[in-house]
Every structure is written in structure tokens, then in C-alpha cells.
Coordinates of C-alpha atoms and ligand atoms in Angstrom, one line a residue:
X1 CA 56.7 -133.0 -52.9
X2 CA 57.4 -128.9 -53.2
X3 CA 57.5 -129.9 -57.0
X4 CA 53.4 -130.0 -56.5
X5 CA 53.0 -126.1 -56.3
X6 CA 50.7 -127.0 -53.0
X7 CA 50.8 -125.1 -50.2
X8 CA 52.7 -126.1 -47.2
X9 CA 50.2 -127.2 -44.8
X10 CA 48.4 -129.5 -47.5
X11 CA 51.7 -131.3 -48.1
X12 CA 52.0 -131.4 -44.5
X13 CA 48.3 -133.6 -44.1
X14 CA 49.3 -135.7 -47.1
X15 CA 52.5 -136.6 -45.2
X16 CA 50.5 -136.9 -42.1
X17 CA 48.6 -139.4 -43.8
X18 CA 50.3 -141.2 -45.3
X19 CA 52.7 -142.1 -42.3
X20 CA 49.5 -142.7 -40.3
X21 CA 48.4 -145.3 -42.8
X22 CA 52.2 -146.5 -42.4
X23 CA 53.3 -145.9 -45.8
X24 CA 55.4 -142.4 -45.4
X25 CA 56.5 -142.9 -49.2
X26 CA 52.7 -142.8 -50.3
X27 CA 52.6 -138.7 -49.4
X28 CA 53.3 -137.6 -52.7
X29 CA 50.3 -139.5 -53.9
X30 CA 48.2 -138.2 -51.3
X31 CA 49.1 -134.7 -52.0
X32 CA 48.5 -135.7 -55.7
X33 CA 45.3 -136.7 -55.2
X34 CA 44.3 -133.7 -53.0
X35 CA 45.4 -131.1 -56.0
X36 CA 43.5 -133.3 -58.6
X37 CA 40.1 -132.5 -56.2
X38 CA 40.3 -128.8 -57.1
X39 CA 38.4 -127.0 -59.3
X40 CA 39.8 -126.5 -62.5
X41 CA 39.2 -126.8 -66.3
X42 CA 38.0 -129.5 -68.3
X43 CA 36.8 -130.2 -71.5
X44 CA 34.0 -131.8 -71.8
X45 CA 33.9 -134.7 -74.4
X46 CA 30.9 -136.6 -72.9
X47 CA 27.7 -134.9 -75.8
X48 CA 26.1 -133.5 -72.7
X49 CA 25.7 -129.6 -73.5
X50 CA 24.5 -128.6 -69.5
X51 CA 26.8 -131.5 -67.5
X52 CA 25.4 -131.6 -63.9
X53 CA 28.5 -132.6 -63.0
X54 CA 30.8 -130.0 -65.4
X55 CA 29.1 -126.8 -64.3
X56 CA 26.4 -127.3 -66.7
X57 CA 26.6 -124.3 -69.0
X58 CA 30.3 -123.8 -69.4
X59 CA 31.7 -120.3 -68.6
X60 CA 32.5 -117.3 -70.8
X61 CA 33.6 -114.5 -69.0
X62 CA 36.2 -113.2 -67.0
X63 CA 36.9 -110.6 -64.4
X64 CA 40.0 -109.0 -63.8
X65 CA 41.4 -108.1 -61.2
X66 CA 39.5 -104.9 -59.6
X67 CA 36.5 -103.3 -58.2
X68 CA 33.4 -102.5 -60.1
X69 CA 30.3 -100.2 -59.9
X70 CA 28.3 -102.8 -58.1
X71 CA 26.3 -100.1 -56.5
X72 CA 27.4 -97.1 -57.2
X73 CA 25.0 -95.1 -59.7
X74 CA 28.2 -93.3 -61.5
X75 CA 25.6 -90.6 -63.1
X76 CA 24.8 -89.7 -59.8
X77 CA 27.9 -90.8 -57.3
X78 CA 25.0 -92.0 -55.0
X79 CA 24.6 -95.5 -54.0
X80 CA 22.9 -97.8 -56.8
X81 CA 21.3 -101.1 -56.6
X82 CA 22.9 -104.5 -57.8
X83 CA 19.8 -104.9 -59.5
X84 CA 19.9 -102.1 -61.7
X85 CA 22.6 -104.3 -63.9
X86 CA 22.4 -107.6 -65.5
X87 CA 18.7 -108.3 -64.0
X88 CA 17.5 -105.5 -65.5
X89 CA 18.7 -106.6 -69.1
X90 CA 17.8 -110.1 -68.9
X91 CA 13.9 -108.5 -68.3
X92 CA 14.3 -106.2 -71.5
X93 CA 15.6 -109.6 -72.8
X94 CA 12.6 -111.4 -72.1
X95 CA 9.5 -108.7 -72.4
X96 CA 9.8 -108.5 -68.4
X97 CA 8.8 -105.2 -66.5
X98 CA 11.6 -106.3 -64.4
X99 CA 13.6 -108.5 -63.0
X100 CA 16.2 -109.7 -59.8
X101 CA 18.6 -112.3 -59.4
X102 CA 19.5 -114.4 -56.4
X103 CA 22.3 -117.8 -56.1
X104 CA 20.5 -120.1 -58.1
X105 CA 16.6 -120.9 -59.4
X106 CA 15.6 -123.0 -55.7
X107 CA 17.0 -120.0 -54.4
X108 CA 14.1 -117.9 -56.5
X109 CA 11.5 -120.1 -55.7
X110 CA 11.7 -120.2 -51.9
X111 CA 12.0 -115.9 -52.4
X112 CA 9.1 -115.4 -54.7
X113 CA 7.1 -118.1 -52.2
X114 CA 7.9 -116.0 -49.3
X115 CA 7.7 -113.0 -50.4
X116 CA 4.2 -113.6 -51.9
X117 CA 2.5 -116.2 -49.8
X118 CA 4.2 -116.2 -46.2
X119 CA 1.3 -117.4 -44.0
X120 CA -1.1 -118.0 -47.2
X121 CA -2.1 -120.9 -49.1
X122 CA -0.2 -122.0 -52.6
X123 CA -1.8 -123.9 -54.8
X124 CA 0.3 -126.6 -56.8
X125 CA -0.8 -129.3 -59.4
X126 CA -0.3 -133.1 -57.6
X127 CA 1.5 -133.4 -61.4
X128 CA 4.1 -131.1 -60.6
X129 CA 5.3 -131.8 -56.7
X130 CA 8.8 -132.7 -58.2
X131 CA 12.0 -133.0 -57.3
X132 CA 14.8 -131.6 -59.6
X133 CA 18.3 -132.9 -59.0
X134 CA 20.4 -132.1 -56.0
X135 CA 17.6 -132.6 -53.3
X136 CA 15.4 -129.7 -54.5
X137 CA 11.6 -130.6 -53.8
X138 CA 8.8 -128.3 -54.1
X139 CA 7.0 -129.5 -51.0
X140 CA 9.8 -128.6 -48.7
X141 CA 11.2 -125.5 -49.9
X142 CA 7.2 -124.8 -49.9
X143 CA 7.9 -125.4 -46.0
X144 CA 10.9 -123.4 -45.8
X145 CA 9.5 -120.6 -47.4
X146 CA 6.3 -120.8 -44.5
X147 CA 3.5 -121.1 -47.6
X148 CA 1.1 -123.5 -46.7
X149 CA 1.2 -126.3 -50.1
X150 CA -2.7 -126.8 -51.4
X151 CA -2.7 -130.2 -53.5
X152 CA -4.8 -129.7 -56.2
X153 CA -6.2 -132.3 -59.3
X154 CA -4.2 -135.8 -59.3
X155 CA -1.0 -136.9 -60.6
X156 CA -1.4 -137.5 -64.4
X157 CA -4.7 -134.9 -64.6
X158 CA -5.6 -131.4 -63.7
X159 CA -7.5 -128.7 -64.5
X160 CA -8.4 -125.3 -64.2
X161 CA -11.8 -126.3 -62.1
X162 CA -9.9 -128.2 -59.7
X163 CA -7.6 -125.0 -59.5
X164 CA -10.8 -122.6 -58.9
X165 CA -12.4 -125.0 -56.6
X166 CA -9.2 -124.9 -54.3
X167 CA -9.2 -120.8 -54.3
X168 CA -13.0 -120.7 -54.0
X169 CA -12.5 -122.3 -50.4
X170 CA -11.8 -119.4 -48.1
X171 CA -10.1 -122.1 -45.5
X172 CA -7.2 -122.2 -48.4
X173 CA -6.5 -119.2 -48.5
X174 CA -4.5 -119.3 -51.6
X175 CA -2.3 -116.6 -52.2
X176 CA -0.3 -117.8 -55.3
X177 CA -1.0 -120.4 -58.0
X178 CA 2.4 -121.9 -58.6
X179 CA 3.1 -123.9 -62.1
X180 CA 6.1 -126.2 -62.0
X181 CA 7.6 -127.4 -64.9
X182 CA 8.7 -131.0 -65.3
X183 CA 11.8 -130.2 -66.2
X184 CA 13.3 -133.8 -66.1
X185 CA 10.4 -136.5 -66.8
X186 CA 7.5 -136.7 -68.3
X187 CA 4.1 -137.9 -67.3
X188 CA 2.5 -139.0 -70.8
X189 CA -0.9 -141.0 -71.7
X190 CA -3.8 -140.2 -69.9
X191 CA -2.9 -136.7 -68.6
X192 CA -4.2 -133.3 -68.3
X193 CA -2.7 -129.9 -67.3
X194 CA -4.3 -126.4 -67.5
X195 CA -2.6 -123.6 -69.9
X196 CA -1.2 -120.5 -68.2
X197 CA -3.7 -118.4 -70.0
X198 CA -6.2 -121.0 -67.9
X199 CA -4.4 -120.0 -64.8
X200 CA -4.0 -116.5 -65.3
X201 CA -7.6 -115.5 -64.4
X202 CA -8.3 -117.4 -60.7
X203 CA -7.1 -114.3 -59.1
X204 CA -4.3 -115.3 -57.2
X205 CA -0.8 -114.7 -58.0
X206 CA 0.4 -117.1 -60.6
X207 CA 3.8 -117.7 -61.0
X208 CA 5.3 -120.1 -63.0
X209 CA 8.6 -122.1 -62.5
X210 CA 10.0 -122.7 -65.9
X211 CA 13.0 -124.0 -64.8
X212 CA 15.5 -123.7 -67.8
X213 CA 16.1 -120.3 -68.6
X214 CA 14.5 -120.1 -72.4
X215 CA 14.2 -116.7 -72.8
X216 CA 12.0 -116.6 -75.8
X217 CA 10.6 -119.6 -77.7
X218 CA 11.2 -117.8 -81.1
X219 CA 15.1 -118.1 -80.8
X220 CA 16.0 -114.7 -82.4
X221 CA 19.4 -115.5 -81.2
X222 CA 19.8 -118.0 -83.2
X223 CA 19.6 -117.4 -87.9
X224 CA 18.0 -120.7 -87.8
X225 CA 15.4 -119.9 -85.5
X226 CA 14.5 -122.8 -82.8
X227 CA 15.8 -126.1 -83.1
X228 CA 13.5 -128.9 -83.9
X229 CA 14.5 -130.8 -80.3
X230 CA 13.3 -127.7 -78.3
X231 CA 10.2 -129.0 -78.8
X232 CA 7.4 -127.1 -76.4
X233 CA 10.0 -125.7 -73.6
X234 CA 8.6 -123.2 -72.3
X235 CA 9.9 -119.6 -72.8
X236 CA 9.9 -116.8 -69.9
X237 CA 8.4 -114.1 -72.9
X238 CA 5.7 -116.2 -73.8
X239 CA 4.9 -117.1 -70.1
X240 CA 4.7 -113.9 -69.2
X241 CA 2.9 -112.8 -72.5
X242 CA 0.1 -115.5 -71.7
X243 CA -0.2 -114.4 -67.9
X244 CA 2.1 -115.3 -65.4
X245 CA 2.6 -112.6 -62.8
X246 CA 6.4 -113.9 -62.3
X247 CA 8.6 -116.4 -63.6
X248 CA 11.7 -117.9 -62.4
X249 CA 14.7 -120.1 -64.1
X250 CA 18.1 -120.9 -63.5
X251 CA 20.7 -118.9 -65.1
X252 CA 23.3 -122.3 -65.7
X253 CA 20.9 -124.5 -68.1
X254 CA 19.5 -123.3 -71.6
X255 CA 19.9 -119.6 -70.7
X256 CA 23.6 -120.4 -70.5
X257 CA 25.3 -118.1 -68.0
X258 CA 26.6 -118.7 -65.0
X259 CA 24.7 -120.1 -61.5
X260 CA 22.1 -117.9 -60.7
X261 CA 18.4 -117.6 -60.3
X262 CA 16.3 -115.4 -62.3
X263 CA 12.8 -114.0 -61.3
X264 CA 11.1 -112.1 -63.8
X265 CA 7.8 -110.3 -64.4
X266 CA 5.6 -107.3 -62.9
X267 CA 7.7 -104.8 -61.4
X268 CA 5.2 -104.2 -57.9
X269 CA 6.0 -108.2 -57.5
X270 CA 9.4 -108.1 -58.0
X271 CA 10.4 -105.0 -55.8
X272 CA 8.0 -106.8 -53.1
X273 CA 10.3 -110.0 -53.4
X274 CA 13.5 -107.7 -53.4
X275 CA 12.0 -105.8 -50.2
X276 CA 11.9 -109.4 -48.4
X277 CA 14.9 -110.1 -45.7
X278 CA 15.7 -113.1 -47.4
X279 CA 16.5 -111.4 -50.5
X280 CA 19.6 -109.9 -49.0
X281 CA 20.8 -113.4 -47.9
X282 CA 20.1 -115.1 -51.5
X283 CA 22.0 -112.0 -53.8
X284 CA 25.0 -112.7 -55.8
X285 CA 28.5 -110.8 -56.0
X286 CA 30.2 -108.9 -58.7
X287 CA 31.6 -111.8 -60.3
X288 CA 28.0 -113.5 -61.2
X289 CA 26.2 -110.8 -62.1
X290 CA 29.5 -109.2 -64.6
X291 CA 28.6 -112.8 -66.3
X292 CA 25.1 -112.3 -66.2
X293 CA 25.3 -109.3 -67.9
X294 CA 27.6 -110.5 -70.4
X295 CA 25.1 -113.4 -71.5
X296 CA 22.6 -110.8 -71.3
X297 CA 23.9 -108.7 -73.6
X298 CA 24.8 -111.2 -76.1
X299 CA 20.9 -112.3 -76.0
X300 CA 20.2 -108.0 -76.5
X301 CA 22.3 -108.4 -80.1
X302 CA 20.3 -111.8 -80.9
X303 CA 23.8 -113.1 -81.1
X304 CA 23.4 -116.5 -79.8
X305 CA 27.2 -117.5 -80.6
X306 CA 28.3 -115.6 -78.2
X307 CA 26.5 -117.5 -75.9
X308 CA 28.4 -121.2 -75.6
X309 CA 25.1 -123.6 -75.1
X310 CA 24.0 -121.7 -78.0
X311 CA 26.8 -122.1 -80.6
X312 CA 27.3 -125.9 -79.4
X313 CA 23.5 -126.5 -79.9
X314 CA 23.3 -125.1 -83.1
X315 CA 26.8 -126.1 -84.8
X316 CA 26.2 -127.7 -87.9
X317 CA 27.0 -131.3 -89.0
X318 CA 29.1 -130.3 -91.3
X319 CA 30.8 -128.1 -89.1
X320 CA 31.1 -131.2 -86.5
X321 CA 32.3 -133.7 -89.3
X322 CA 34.7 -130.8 -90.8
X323 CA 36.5 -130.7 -87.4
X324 CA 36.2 -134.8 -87.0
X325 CA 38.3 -134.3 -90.6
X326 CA 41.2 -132.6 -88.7
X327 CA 41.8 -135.6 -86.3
X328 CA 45.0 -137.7 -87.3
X329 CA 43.6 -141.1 -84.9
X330 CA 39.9 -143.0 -84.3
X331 CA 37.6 -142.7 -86.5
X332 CA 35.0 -140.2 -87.0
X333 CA 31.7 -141.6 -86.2
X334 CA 27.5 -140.4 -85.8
X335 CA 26.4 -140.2 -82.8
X336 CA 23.5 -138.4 -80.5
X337 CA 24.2 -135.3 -77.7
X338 CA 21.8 -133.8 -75.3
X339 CA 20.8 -130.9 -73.9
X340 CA 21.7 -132.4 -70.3
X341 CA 20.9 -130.1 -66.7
X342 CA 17.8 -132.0 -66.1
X343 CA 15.9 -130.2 -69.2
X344 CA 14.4 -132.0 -71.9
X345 CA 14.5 -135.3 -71.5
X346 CA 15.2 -138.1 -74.0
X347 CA 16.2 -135.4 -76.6
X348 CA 18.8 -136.3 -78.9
X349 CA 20.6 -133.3 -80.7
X350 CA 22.4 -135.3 -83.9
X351 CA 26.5 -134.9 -83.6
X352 CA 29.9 -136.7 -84.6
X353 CA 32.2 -137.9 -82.4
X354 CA 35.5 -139.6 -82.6
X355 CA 35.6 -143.3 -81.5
X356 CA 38.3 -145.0 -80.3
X357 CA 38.8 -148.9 -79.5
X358 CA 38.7 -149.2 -75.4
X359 CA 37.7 -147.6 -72.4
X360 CA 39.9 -144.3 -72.3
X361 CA 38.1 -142.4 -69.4
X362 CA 40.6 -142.9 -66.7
X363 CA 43.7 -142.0 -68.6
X364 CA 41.9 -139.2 -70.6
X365 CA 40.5 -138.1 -67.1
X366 CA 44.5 -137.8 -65.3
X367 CA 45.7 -135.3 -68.0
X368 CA 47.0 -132.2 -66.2
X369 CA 43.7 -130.8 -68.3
X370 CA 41.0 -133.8 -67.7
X371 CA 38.8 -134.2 -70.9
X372 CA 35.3 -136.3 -69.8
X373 CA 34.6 -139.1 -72.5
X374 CA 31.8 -141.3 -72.3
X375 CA 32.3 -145.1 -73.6
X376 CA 29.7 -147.0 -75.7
X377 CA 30.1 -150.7 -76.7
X378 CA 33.5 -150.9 -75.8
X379 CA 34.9 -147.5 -77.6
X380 CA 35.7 -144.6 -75.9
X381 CA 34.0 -141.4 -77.4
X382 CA 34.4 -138.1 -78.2
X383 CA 31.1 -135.7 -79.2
X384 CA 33.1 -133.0 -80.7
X385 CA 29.6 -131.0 -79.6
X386 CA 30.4 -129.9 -76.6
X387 CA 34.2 -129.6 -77.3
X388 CA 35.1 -126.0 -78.2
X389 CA 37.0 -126.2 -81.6
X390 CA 40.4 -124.8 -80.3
X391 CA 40.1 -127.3 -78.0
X392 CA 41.0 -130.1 -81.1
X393 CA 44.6 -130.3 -81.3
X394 CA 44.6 -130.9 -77.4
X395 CA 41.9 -133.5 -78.0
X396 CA 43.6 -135.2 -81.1
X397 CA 47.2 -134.5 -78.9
X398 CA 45.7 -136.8 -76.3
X399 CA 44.2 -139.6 -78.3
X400 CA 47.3 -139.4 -79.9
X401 CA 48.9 -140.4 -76.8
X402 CA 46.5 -143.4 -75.3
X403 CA 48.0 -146.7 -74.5
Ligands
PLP501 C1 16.5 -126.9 -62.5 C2 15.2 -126.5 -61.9 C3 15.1 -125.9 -60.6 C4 16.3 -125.8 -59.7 O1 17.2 -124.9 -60.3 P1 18.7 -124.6 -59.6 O2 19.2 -123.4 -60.4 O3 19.5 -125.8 -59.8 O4 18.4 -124.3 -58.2 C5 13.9 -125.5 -60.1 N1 12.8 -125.7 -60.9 C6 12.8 -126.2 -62.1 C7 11.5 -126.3 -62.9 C8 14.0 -126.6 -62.7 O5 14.0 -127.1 -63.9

């Protein structure tokens, strides 16, 4: 079993294990398991760009071995802020006055709730109570954060009167006007559901959650400009532009960095929210925030390739069927990605996969590096979209190789 590379005391449980289920010669396949529930590398074959279960946005960054100047102001050699780095690019990035970052975008929520509306009233649309995936529902982190939640309007219609009639009423109390997006459904039909610009006049605080990190609906990252299947996302610039106080979004879906949580917008706001004692509990390290900035930046040169949700979203059929020409077995095929990470739902991005007879997954999946297919009508399928081109001879290497 030493020929595993695991440490002693795992090969000691998997033993342990397997002589307590009475089948001593089992142990190495025990231990085997156990390594193949680490984290490690993948490629992702499956057409979903932000795989909940992948990461979402795939990394690009790495940090060597070393310390940095987390917060240590080198012009000075006095102690610096944390905040003073990537956050403070991504809110030149996104017209922001500025900007902090905490573990994820629940994370921001529960801050900018407590920070702002501890003890006060906030007033939500019944339209946007949702639940995102992974258990996170805006009624109870509304709880955690001690904001009192003021229903307001009904599920498929709201407006702005139903809004100012809820922060008329003195027993509300209503501190912030929260906007939600619905990130992962869609109510449609009979609906209603004010504008920010409607919001951004009641008074209160209005913050809106956009959820997915677009920084700026006009793409400028990107020659093309915005793809067609972004649709009416909203953008943090454009947010803010039409009146939001703050916004928050996740730093692991269409922004494409790594897990974080991004809140964005007036400066007095955001120093109150980085003031609050949770603030200190919710702050990333080093390592998240040296990836931040590296996204950041790439958005600061409008260079959207360097960002990988980017330059998989916008490759090119022809560079997709190009690649699909390169691979020696299946056979090239059309076929539909998606964005993925509970963002826009039911949008298809176009893309070519290969196809090949039989459900693959399993054996595909064991490979020392696991690539994720997806199988459709009996063939086992491979959306070159979200597989990074040098990744192609492995690919082609393993479909090579099925049974
Ligand atoms: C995804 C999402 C969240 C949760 O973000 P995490 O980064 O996963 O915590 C919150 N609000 C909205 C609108 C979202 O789309």
C-alpha cells in the first residue's frame, strides 16, 4: 500500500477498515478510495462553464511559496489594509467608490445586512425571498444578520408604491431596501418588479444583490462586446450608475475569480461594513485576494482572455470545431453549454463536442486526472467549451483508451 504516496496513518484506517469489515486484502482499495476524495484537478468536459460541483469558475493563478505585503503599506513600512489591494481594483473595475471582500457573496450579504440594518427594518420584494444553492436563503441570513425582513408586494408583482408604503410606516422602520436577483429561476407572465432607479429614491439604503459578478453590462473585456445569451444580467456599474448604494456578487460565477464575496459602492457604506466585528471573521487570506487581483487586473486591461469564464464563453465555433478536427476517435458533433453556478437559467451558449457511443463517465472519471463527461442518448460527450485546449491530446489520449 506505501506504493499510494498516502501518509501513514491513512493507510493505517484503511487497513483498520478493511479488517473490521473482515476483508484485510480490501485495504488497498480503501486507501484508494480515500486518495481519490482529495481535491485535485479535473477537466471539465460536462459544457457547464461555472460547475457547482467543479469549483465553478476554474482557477488561474498561483502563489508561490512565500510571504506577501498583505498589510504592509511598502511606501510607508507602516501597517496597510488587506483592502487596499484586489478590492480596491475590482471598484475602479466597476465605477465603484470602493469596495471589500469577504469568503463568499452570503458572506457579503449577512455583512452589508448587519452592518446597515442591525435592529432596523429591511425591506425585500415577496418575488425575491429565494434560495440560491447550498442552503443560502434570504430570510434566514436576514435573521442571522439581526435585520428585521419587511415582506413587501406579492410573489409574481411588485412595485415601487408597495415599497414606499412599507417605509412610510414608522412601526417598519426600514433601514435598507434590499433587491435580490433571481439568479436561478425565473418568475414569468403576470409579473411586476420596480427598476433600481425606482428604488433609489425611498430613502433608505438600497442595496442590491446581483449575485453573479458582471462587472459591466458593456463587456469591454471582450472585442465582441456582450454575448447575445447575457441577455439582461445585471451589471454591478450599471447598478450602481442607476442608484444602488451597494452591491454585492460572488467572485466564482461570471466575474470568474476565485470564492469570494464582493461588496461594492459608496465609500462611507463600505468603511461602515468594514468597521463591523463581523467583517474581521468573514476576510479572506493572501491566497484569495493575490487571485482576486489577478482577475482584476485582467478586467483593468479589458482583456477578457485572460480571464477563463471569459475566453471559454466567447471561443468561437470555428475555434471549437477546429480543435474537434484534431481528435483522432468519436465524432465531432453540435451541441449546447451553459453558463452554469446558478446564473442564467435555460441559456444555451452554442458549442461542439465529441461524442462517443456509451456511457464513459465512470472510466473517464478513475483517470489519475478525472475529466467530467455528461451522456446524452446513450453517447458519452465531450463540450470542448469548457476544456482548455492544451488539455486535447489528454482528452483525445483518453477516449483513445475507452473499452
Ligand atoms: C449565488 C448567489 C448568492 C450566493 O453566493 P455565494 O458566493 O455562493 O455565497 C447570493 N445571492 C445571489 C443573488 C446569488 O446569485
Amino acid at each position: 500500500m506505501t506504493d499510494t504516496g498516502l501518509p501513514h496513518p491513512m493507510l493505517v484506517d484503511a487497513a483498520r477498515r478493511a479488517i473490521a469489515e473482515g476483508n484485510p486484502e480490501n485495504a488497498r482499495d480503501i486507501a484508494i478510495e480515500a486518495q481519490r476524495r482529495m481535491l485535485t484537478p479535473v477537466i471539465n468536459a460536462t459544457g457547464t462553464l461555472l460547475h457547482t460541483n467543479l469549483g465553478r469558475a476554474p482557477h488561474a493563478w498561483q502563489q508561490d511559496e512565500g510571504y506577501s505585503n498583505l498589510e504592509l503599506d511598502l511606501s510607508t513600512g507602516e501597517r496597510g489594509s488587506r483592502m487596499d489591494t484586489a478590492p480596491a481594483l475590482i471598484a475602479r473595475a466597476c465605477g465603484a467608490e470602493a469596495a471589500i471582500v469577504v469568503n463568499n457573496c452570503a458572506a457579503a450579504v449577512l455583512l452589508v445586512l448587519a452592518a446597515l440594518a442591525e435592529g432596523h427594518g429591511v425591506a425585500v420584494s415577496r418575488g425575491e425571498m429565494v434560495e440560491i444553492g447550498g442552503g443560502f436563503r434570504i430570510p434566514d441570513v436576514m435573521a442571522r444578520s439581526g435585520a428585521r425582513l419587511i415582506e413587501v408586494g406579492t410573489t409574481n408583482r411588485t412595485r415601487r408604491s408597495d415599497f414606499a408604503q412599507a417605509v412610510d410606516d414608522p412601526s417598519n422602520d426600514v433601514a435598507v431596501v434590499l433587491q435580490v436577483h433571481q439568479s436561478n429561476y425565473r418568475i414569468v407572465g403576470f409579473t411586476e418588479a420596480p427598476s433600481v432607479t425606482e428604488l433609489a429614491d425611498l430613502g433608505p439604503h438600497l442595496v442590491a444583490d446581483i449575485g453573479s459578478g458582471l462587472l459591466d453590462s458593456r463587456c469591454p473585456w471582450l472585442d465582441a462586446g456582450p454575448p447575445g445569451w447575457l441577455s439582461d444580467e445585471p451589471a454591478a456599474r450599471q447598478t450602481l450608475e442607476s442608484g444602488a448604494d451597494l452591491v454585492t456578487f460572488s467572485g466564482d460565477k461570471i466575474f470568474g475569480g476565485p470564492q469570494a464575496g464582493i461588496i461594492a459602492g459608496r465609500a462611507d457604506l463600505v468603511a461602515k461594513c468594514a468597521r463591523h466585528p463581523l467583517a474581521r471573521a468573514l476576510r479572506p487570506g493572501s491566497l484569495v485576494l493575490g487571485a482576486l487581483q489577478a482577475t482584476a487586473l485582467a478586467y483593468l486591461r479589458s482583456d477578457g482572455q485572460a480571464i477563463p469564464f471569459w475566453r471559454m464563453a466567447s471561443a468561437s465555433l470555428d475555434q471549437l470545431r477546429d480543435r474537434a478536427g484534431g481528435y483522432t476517435s468519436g465524432e465531432a458533433i453540435d451541441t449546447v453549454a451553459t453558463p452554469g453556478g446558478g446564473t442564467l437559467p435555460g441559456v444555451e451558449i452554442p458549442s461542439i463536442a465529441i461524442s462517443t457511443r456509451g456511457d464513459h463517465r465512470r472510466e473517464l472519471r478513475n483517470r489519475t486526472r478525472p475529466i467530467i463527461a455528461r451522456v446524452v442518448d446513450q453517447h458519452t460527450i465531450i463540450d470542448l467549451r469548457t476544456v482548455h485546449p492544451s488539455d486535447d491530446i489528454e482528452v483525445d489520449q483518453a477516449l483513445q483508451e475507452l473499452d
